[in-house]
Amino acid sequence: MPELKYCVEVIEAYKFYNRKAALNKFSMKVEEGTVYALLGPSGCGKTTLLGALVDRVQLDSGLIKMATKSTSEIGYMPQEVALYPEFSLKEHLMYYGRIYSMTTVAILSKSEELREFLHLPPLNTIIKNMSGGEQRRVSLCITLLHNPKLLILDEPTVGVDVVLANNIWQNLLYMSRNEGKTIILTTHYIEEARRSNTIGLMRNGILLTQDSPGTLMEFHNCDNLEHVFLKLCEQNLEGFDNYDENAEVKGHERKPGKHLKKTKILNVHCVSAHILKNLYWMRRNIPHMLFTFALPVIQCVLVSMTVGETPSKLSLATVTSELPKGIYECSESIWTKPLSCDLNDVPFSCYIIKKIMDASISITQYASLEEAKRSVKKNYQWGVLYFNKDYTASLKERFSLDLKNDTIMENSEIKIWMDNSDTVISGILKTTIIKSLFDFIGELSDKCSWQTKGAALPIGYEEPVYGSYETTYRQSMTPANAILFMFYFPILFTAGALITEKSSGLLSRGLVAGLSWLDIAIGHMVLQYIILIVQLIFVWIIFYYLFSNIMIGDIYLCLLLLFLVGTCGMFHGFTIVAMCDDFTSASCLAFGRYFPIFLMSGAVWPVEGMHYVLKIISIYSPLTKAVEAFRAVSVRGWTQYHPTVYSGMITVVVWTVIYGFITILFIKFKGIKL
């Protein structure tokens, strides 16, 4: 009798998860041109075995032999339908057909053939408009598109009605008998497995037995497979149930090897297929794309309109004891009069208050100091200004007599009680009061012969080396905001898009079909760079044209730096995708990583003001040097040859490489299962 030729042979396979065996000395043989049904309850290791067959799970020990030597000869159907709901049937087939290096003519011809064979709706039908049964047949259609020799199907009939399950089985049996295809499928529906040529009964990672359905029932003297399975499970035979679930693989002779040819590191057909798929996605998700492009607009406008501008409608209380009716005596006609040194003319407090009001500070008169302080405590005012009843006379004496008289010195002071609960507002008010007072003293020194110049601080502020006298906090924050936004937007899109594909099984199915991680990365980068360029244009227009922030340096150098930062953010997104399997963990990692980077970049507060430990950490943060470099170019006009600029650019490039390296490590050490 000639030796049987096996299409697939598994020899003593072991696979452990958290010290528990998913496959425990598992061995099986599948003849060519047959249907092999692997039968067992959920969690018994069926999906792990199929993952090992298609090279998506790395065995801890054991061997797999296959007649097929490449993934292009295998058709894999995962348990999930793994379809893009917004794509049409034709778009799916074009995408996977290009992965398999098929021509457009061949794809369309095979598509029509399979559509009729599987009774599918027209090719332009959108997946989300199909029934669950039609979607499962579409998934099978993709599996058959490149006419594979070996079909590996994970629960092809799960969740479908009996009519559809019968239809799927009829198609599978037809392909096995008439086209010579070998089919391995998993199921936990016992009776439907009777249609297969061979059944493997599996429990707790062990293959209990394998044979034809009739032989199994006859040998165990049972009238159905359910009784056969129950009988085998109840037996306490050595090697079946009597095993240690927490056992470890201890020096098994057969170390796992590669049974399929390694996917090319870079395949032009696969890259073009992934780019084509991304273009399909963009066309089918116009609202999402509009939001992606609008997000930087919204963020930049909000930041520019809410952060860094001088607060308005601030109010101070005043008590002017030298005016019987308070500031109401300082009428508009008096304020328009030129400043006079005559003590019998307009009190000096009127002129000082006018200068404070000219700085857009509201002044409210109160009759008593106690009432004014009470208004601050009730949050009506931000502070109190108190002018002594002898203020004008004392100020005149201060500048014309000996300054050793303590009474004159005290009576010539403006007493101030501030609400310092908000340091930004109180700081602005203090600066405004001081500037108004010294402006007044300057005018007084020009009008009078008093020694008023001696009251000025011995400091002369000249034209700033960089920036201007009117530079606002918003303008100083803009370089940091531009860098941070261009880093964060690619993280959001990259992690969001790829985690969606990963969690739904789409990424895994593409990898089994022949995509490599480099193909996926390049295909995504093409899409991300299109989005990045549009977002970069929006950020630039809003920050530097709409809100007229400072830009005196080389515009192209600034754009290059932002582009490098965006690339770094995209690679950070790749790292998140490699590390996480769901949106929750990815979101936690993205936000948890972003805010420390944001706080230590110097955007909110200068690095020089941080704790000394954080100063050291911030130096090695991805964006700190980049923010310094962008500020140096945009505000100071430095070139790429300045150490601050080129060190910032080098830091971004180094972090991009680090993120890429971390991504590769996680892909490798989490296994092909990733």
PDB file of C-alpha atoms in Angstrom, residues 242-420:
ATOM      1  CA  ASN A 242      -3.947  13.100  33.424  1.00  0.00           C
ATOM      2  CA  TYR A 243      -1.620  16.038  32.763  1.00  0.00           C
ATOM      3  CA  ASP A 244      -0.373  19.047  34.644  1.00  0.00           C
ATOM      4  CA  GLU A 245      -1.906  22.266  33.306  1.00  0.00           C
ATOM      5  CA  ASN A 246       0.879  24.261  34.939  1.00  0.00           C
ATOM      6  CA  ALA A 247       3.666  22.186  33.483  1.00  0.00           C
ATOM      7  CA  GLU A 248       6.540  23.877  31.723  1.00  0.00           C
ATOM      8  CA  VAL A 249       8.284  22.849  28.560  1.00  0.00           C
ATOM      9  CA  LYS A 250      11.462  21.194  29.766  1.00  0.00           C
ATOM     10  CA  GLY A 251      13.949  20.652  27.004  1.00  0.00           C
ATOM     11  CA  HIS A 252      11.705  19.124  24.359  1.00  0.00           C
ATOM     12  CA  GLU A 253      13.784  17.753  21.556  1.00  0.00           C
ATOM     13  CA  ARG A 254      11.940  19.377  18.709  1.00  0.00           C
ATOM     14  CA  LYS A 255      12.399  23.140  18.739  1.00  0.00           C
ATOM     15  CA  PRO A 256       9.898  25.084  16.656  1.00  0.00           C
ATOM     16  CA  GLY A 257      11.086  26.152  13.241  1.00  0.00           C
ATOM     17  CA  LYS A 258       9.685  28.064  10.300  1.00  0.00           C
ATOM     18  CA  HIS A 259       7.420  25.923   8.161  1.00  0.00           C
ATOM     19  CA  LEU A 260       6.467  28.747   5.795  1.00  0.00           C
ATOM     20  CA  LYS A 261       8.662  31.021   3.740  1.00  0.00           C
ATOM     21  CA  LYS A 262       9.292  34.324   5.486  1.00  0.00           C
ATOM     22  CA  THR A 263       7.286  37.227   4.112  1.00  0.00           C
ATOM     23  CA  LYS A 264       9.421  39.656   2.169  1.00  0.00           C
ATOM     24  CA  ILE A 265      10.616  42.580   4.248  1.00  0.00           C
ATOM     25  CA  LEU A 266       9.256  44.924   1.594  1.00  0.00           C
ATOM     26  CA  ASN A 267       6.835  44.021  -1.182  1.00  0.00           C
ATOM     27  CA  VAL A 268       5.855  46.686  -3.696  1.00  0.00           C
ATOM     28  CA  HIS A 269       2.507  45.006  -4.397  1.00  0.00           C
ATOM     29  CA  CYS A 270       1.683  44.867  -0.692  1.00  0.00           C
ATOM     30  CA  VAL A 271       2.670  48.504  -0.124  1.00  0.00           C
ATOM     31  CA  SER A 272       0.549  49.654  -3.074  1.00  0.00           C
ATOM     32  CA  ALA A 273      -2.341  47.505  -1.777  1.00  0.00           C
ATOM     33  CA  HIS A 274      -2.124  49.108   1.663  1.00  0.00           C
ATOM     34  CA  ILE A 275      -1.981  52.597   0.144  1.00  0.00           C
ATOM     35  CA  LEU A 276      -4.981  51.740  -2.044  1.00  0.00           C
ATOM     36  CA  LYS A 277      -6.868  50.512   1.012  1.00  0.00           C
ATOM     37  CA  ASN A 278      -6.088  53.751   2.848  1.00  0.00           C
ATOM     38  CA  LEU A 279      -7.378  55.781  -0.094  1.00  0.00           C
ATOM     39  CA  TYR A 280     -10.574  53.718  -0.042  1.00  0.00           C
ATOM     40  CA  TRP A 281     -10.834  54.451   3.666  1.00  0.00           C
ATOM     41  CA  MET A 282     -10.385  58.192   3.147  1.00  0.00           C
ATOM     42  CA  ARG A 283     -13.056  58.252   0.466  1.00  0.00           C
ATOM     43  CA  ARG A 284     -15.504  56.273   2.588  1.00  0.00           C
ATOM     44  CA  ASN A 285     -14.856  58.289   5.783  1.00  0.00           C
ATOM     45  CA  ILE A 286     -15.133  61.887   4.614  1.00  0.00           C
ATOM     46  CA  PRO A 287     -16.699  63.137   7.910  1.00  0.00           C
ATOM     47  CA  HIS A 288     -13.876  61.525   9.850  1.00  0.00           C
ATOM     48  CA  MET A 289     -11.283  63.061   7.538  1.00  0.00           C
ATOM     49  CA  LEU A 290     -12.903  66.489   7.820  1.00  0.00           C
ATOM     50  CA  PHE A 291     -12.735  66.202  11.600  1.00  0.00           C
ATOM     51  CA  THR A 292      -9.081  65.118  11.359  1.00  0.00           C
ATOM     52  CA  PHE A 293      -8.287  68.205   9.286  1.00  0.00           C
ATOM     53  CA  ALA A 294     -10.491  70.463  11.422  1.00  0.00           C
ATOM     54  CA  LEU A 295      -8.985  69.312  14.720  1.00  0.00           C
ATOM     55  CA  PRO A 296      -5.787  71.395  14.414  1.00  0.00           C
ATOM     56  CA  VAL A 297      -7.860  74.393  13.353  1.00  0.00           C
ATOM     57  CA  ILE A 298     -10.086  74.087  16.417  1.00  0.00           C
ATOM     58  CA  GLN A 299      -7.182  73.461  18.783  1.00  0.00           C
ATOM     59  CA  CYS A 300      -4.987  76.258  17.465  1.00  0.00           C
ATOM     60  CA  VAL A 301      -7.804  78.818  17.440  1.00  0.00           C
ATOM     61  CA  LEU A 302      -8.902  77.871  20.953  1.00  0.00           C
ATOM     62  CA  VAL A 303      -5.368  78.070  22.337  1.00  0.00           C
ATOM     63  CA  SER A 304      -4.690  81.374  20.613  1.00  0.00           C
ATOM     64  CA  MET A 305      -7.950  82.921  21.819  1.00  0.00           C
ATOM     65  CA  THR A 306      -7.906  81.590  25.384  1.00  0.00           C
ATOM     66  CA  VAL A 307      -4.257  81.522  26.498  1.00  0.00           C
ATOM     67  CA  GLY A 308      -1.718  84.310  26.817  1.00  0.00           C
ATOM     68  CA  GLU A 309      -3.674  87.487  26.111  1.00  0.00           C
ATOM     69  CA  THR A 310      -3.991  90.214  28.759  1.00  0.00           C
ATOM     70  CA  PRO A 311      -7.140  89.690  30.862  1.00  0.00           C
ATOM     71  CA  SER A 312      -9.820  92.345  30.367  1.00  0.00           C
ATOM     72  CA  LYS A 313     -12.535  93.825  32.598  1.00  0.00           C
ATOM     73  CA  LEU A 314     -10.357  93.710  35.700  1.00  0.00           C
ATOM     74  CA  SER A 315     -11.537  95.945  38.503  1.00  0.00           C
ATOM     75  CA  LEU A 316      -9.852  97.652  41.462  1.00  0.00           C
ATOM     76  CA  ALA A 317     -11.424  99.369  44.446  1.00  0.00           C
ATOM     77  CA  THR A 318     -10.112 102.771  45.498  1.00  0.00           C
ATOM     78  CA  VAL A 319     -10.406 104.942  48.541  1.00  0.00           C
ATOM     79  CA  THR A 320      -9.146 108.499  47.911  1.00  0.00           C
ATOM     80  CA  SER A 321      -9.264 110.324  51.241  1.00  0.00           C
ATOM     81  CA  GLU A 322      -7.865 113.530  49.767  1.00  0.00           C
ATOM     82  CA  LEU A 323     -11.043 113.898  47.651  1.00  0.00           C
ATOM     83  CA  PRO A 324     -14.242 114.495  49.668  1.00  0.00           C
ATOM     84  CA  LYS A 325     -16.383 112.938  46.903  1.00  0.00           C
ATOM     85  CA  GLY A 326     -13.783 110.455  45.773  1.00  0.00           C
ATOM     86  CA  ILE A 327     -12.903 110.007  42.124  1.00  0.00           C
ATOM     87  CA  TYR A 328     -16.218 111.580  41.146  1.00  0.00           C
ATOM     88  CA  GLU A 329     -14.415 114.918  41.593  1.00  0.00           C
ATOM     89  CA  CYS A 330     -11.945 113.806  38.908  1.00  0.00           C
ATOM     90  CA  SER A 331     -14.236 114.777  36.052  1.00  0.00           C
ATOM     91  CA  GLU A 332     -13.328 114.391  32.396  1.00  0.00           C
ATOM     92  CA  SER A 333     -12.696 118.121  32.183  1.00  0.00           C
ATOM     93  CA  ILE A 334     -10.141 117.896  34.990  1.00  0.00           C
ATOM     94  CA  TRP A 335      -8.420 114.858  33.484  1.00  0.00           C
ATOM     95  CA  THR A 336      -7.971 116.718  30.231  1.00  0.00           C
ATOM     96  CA  LYS A 337      -6.209 119.586  31.992  1.00  0.00           C
ATOM     97  CA  PRO A 338      -2.404 119.545  31.827  1.00  0.00           C
ATOM     98  CA  LEU A 339      -0.549 118.345  34.893  1.00  0.00           C
ATOM     99  CA  SER A 340       0.183 121.191  37.333  1.00  0.00           C
ATOM    100  CA  CYS A 341       2.684 121.410  40.200  1.00  0.00           C
ATOM    101  CA  ASP A 342       0.341 123.734  42.131  1.00  0.00           C
ATOM    102  CA  LEU A 343      -0.884 121.954  45.257  1.00  0.00           C
ATOM    103  CA  ASN A 344      -4.184 123.848  45.050  1.00  0.00           C
ATOM    104  CA  ASP A 345      -4.914 122.447  41.618  1.00  0.00           C
ATOM    105  CA  VAL A 346      -6.011 118.884  40.724  1.00  0.00           C
ATOM    106  CA  PRO A 347      -4.835 116.230  43.273  1.00  0.00           C
ATOM    107  CA  PHE A 348      -2.178 113.856  41.986  1.00  0.00           C
ATOM    108  CA  SER A 349      -4.365 110.834  42.797  1.00  0.00           C
ATOM    109  CA  CYS A 350      -6.697 111.849  39.948  1.00  0.00           C
ATOM    110  CA  TYR A 351      -3.893 111.644  37.383  1.00  0.00           C
ATOM    111  CA  ILE A 352      -2.609 108.309  38.681  1.00  0.00           C
ATOM    112  CA  ILE A 353      -6.107 106.790  38.621  1.00  0.00           C
ATOM    113  CA  LYS A 354      -6.603 108.095  35.081  1.00  0.00           C
ATOM    114  CA  LYS A 355      -3.424 106.348  33.909  1.00  0.00           C
ATOM    115  CA  ILE A 356      -4.569 103.077  35.521  1.00  0.00           C
ATOM    116  CA  MET A 357      -7.962 103.398  33.842  1.00  0.00           C
ATOM    117  CA  ASP A 358      -6.232 104.087  30.504  1.00  0.00           C
ATOM    118  CA  ALA A 359      -4.652 100.636  30.883  1.00  0.00           C
ATOM    119  CA  SER A 360      -8.185  99.114  30.712  1.00  0.00           C
ATOM    120  CA  ILE A 361      -8.494  98.645  34.482  1.00  0.00           C
ATOM    121  CA  SER A 362     -11.877  99.527  35.961  1.00  0.00           C
ATOM    122  CA  ILE A 363     -11.842 101.694  39.117  1.00  0.00           C
ATOM    123  CA  THR A 364     -14.664 101.655  41.686  1.00  0.00           C
ATOM    124  CA  GLN A 365     -14.827 104.279  44.438  1.00  0.00           C
ATOM    125  CA  TYR A 366     -15.610 103.201  48.018  1.00  0.00           C
ATOM    126  CA  ALA A 367     -16.315 105.443  50.982  1.00  0.00           C
ATOM    127  CA  SER A 368     -14.183 103.599  53.502  1.00  0.00           C
ATOM    128  CA  LEU A 369     -11.194 101.299  53.541  1.00  0.00           C
ATOM    129  CA  GLU A 370     -13.127  98.592  55.409  1.00  0.00           C
ATOM    130  CA  GLU A 371     -15.867  98.593  52.771  1.00  0.00           C
ATOM    131  CA  ALA A 372     -13.290  98.383  49.987  1.00  0.00           C
ATOM    132  CA  LYS A 373     -11.521  95.425  51.606  1.00  0.00           C
ATOM    133  CA  ARG A 374     -14.868  93.721  52.092  1.00  0.00           C
ATOM    134  CA  SER A 375     -15.555  94.036  48.345  1.00  0.00           C
ATOM    135  CA  VAL A 376     -12.311  92.138  47.661  1.00  0.00           C
ATOM    136  CA  LYS A 377     -13.292  89.393  50.097  1.00  0.00           C
ATOM    137  CA  LYS A 378     -16.648  89.085  48.301  1.00  0.00           C
ATOM    138  CA  ASN A 379     -14.829  88.736  44.962  1.00  0.00           C
ATOM    139  CA  TYR A 380     -16.195  92.013  43.580  1.00  0.00           C
ATOM    140  CA  GLN A 381     -12.727  93.546  43.167  1.00  0.00           C
ATOM    141  CA  TRP A 382      -9.179  92.274  42.640  1.00  0.00           C
ATOM    142  CA  GLY A 383      -7.559  94.749  45.015  1.00  0.00           C
ATOM    143  CA  VAL A 384      -7.729  98.057  46.865  1.00  0.00           C
ATOM    144  CA  LEU A 385      -5.815 101.290  46.213  1.00  0.00           C
ATOM    145  CA  TYR A 386      -5.707 103.704  49.141  1.00  0.00           C
ATOM    146  CA  PHE A 387      -4.634 107.354  48.775  1.00  0.00           C
ATOM    147  CA  ASN A 388      -3.939 109.149  52.080  1.00  0.00           C
ATOM    148  CA  LYS A 389      -5.725 112.482  52.655  1.00  0.00           C
ATOM    149  CA  ASP A 390      -2.329 114.212  52.504  1.00  0.00           C
ATOM    150  CA  TYR A 391      -1.120 112.203  49.511  1.00  0.00           C
ATOM    151  CA  THR A 392      -0.501 115.077  47.062  1.00  0.00           C
ATOM    152  CA  ALA A 393       1.152 117.333  49.637  1.00  0.00           C
ATOM    153  CA  SER A 394       3.267 114.485  51.016  1.00  0.00           C
ATOM    154  CA  LEU A 395       4.376 113.459  47.515  1.00  0.00           C
ATOM    155  CA  LYS A 396       5.412 117.066  46.837  1.00  0.00           C
ATOM    156  CA  GLU A 397       7.358 117.138  50.115  1.00  0.00           C
ATOM    157  CA  ARG A 398       8.929 113.769  49.278  1.00  0.00           C
ATOM    158  CA  PHE A 399      10.493 115.179  46.174  1.00  0.00           C
ATOM    159  CA  SER A 400      11.460 118.594  47.503  1.00  0.00           C
ATOM    160  CA  LEU A 401      12.601 117.952  51.127  1.00  0.00           C
ATOM    161  CA  ASP A 402      14.812 115.582  53.082  1.00  0.00           C
ATOM    162  CA  LEU A 403      13.665 111.970  52.637  1.00  0.00           C
ATOM    163  CA  LYS A 404      14.380 111.080  56.237  1.00  0.00           C
ATOM    164  CA  ASN A 405      10.923 112.197  57.390  1.00  0.00           C
ATOM    165  CA  ASP A 406       9.056 108.907  57.979  1.00  0.00           C
ATOM    166  CA  THR A 407       5.603 110.531  58.154  1.00  0.00           C
ATOM    167  CA  ILE A 408       6.038 112.156  54.738  1.00  0.00           C
ATOM    168  CA  MET A 409       7.362 108.916  53.299  1.00  0.00           C
ATOM    169  CA  GLU A 410       4.384 106.920  54.583  1.00  0.00           C
ATOM    170  CA  ASN A 411       1.723 109.461  53.564  1.00  0.00           C
ATOM    171  CA  SER A 412       3.146 109.654  50.028  1.00  0.00           C
ATOM    172  CA  GLU A 413       2.774 105.926  49.438  1.00  0.00           C
ATOM    173  CA  ILE A 414      -0.179 104.307  47.671  1.00  0.00           C
ATOM    174  CA  LYS A 415      -1.342 101.527  49.967  1.00  0.00           C
ATOM    175  CA  ILE A 416      -2.350  98.392  48.066  1.00  0.00           C
ATOM    176  CA  TRP A 417      -4.198  95.267  49.219  1.00  0.00           C
ATOM    177  CA  MET A 418      -4.285  92.604  46.458  1.00  0.00           C
ATOM    178  CA  ASP A 419      -6.162  89.373  45.922  1.00  0.00           C
ATOM    179  CA  ASN A 420      -3.203  87.103  45.136  1.00  0.00           C
TER     180      ASN A 420
END
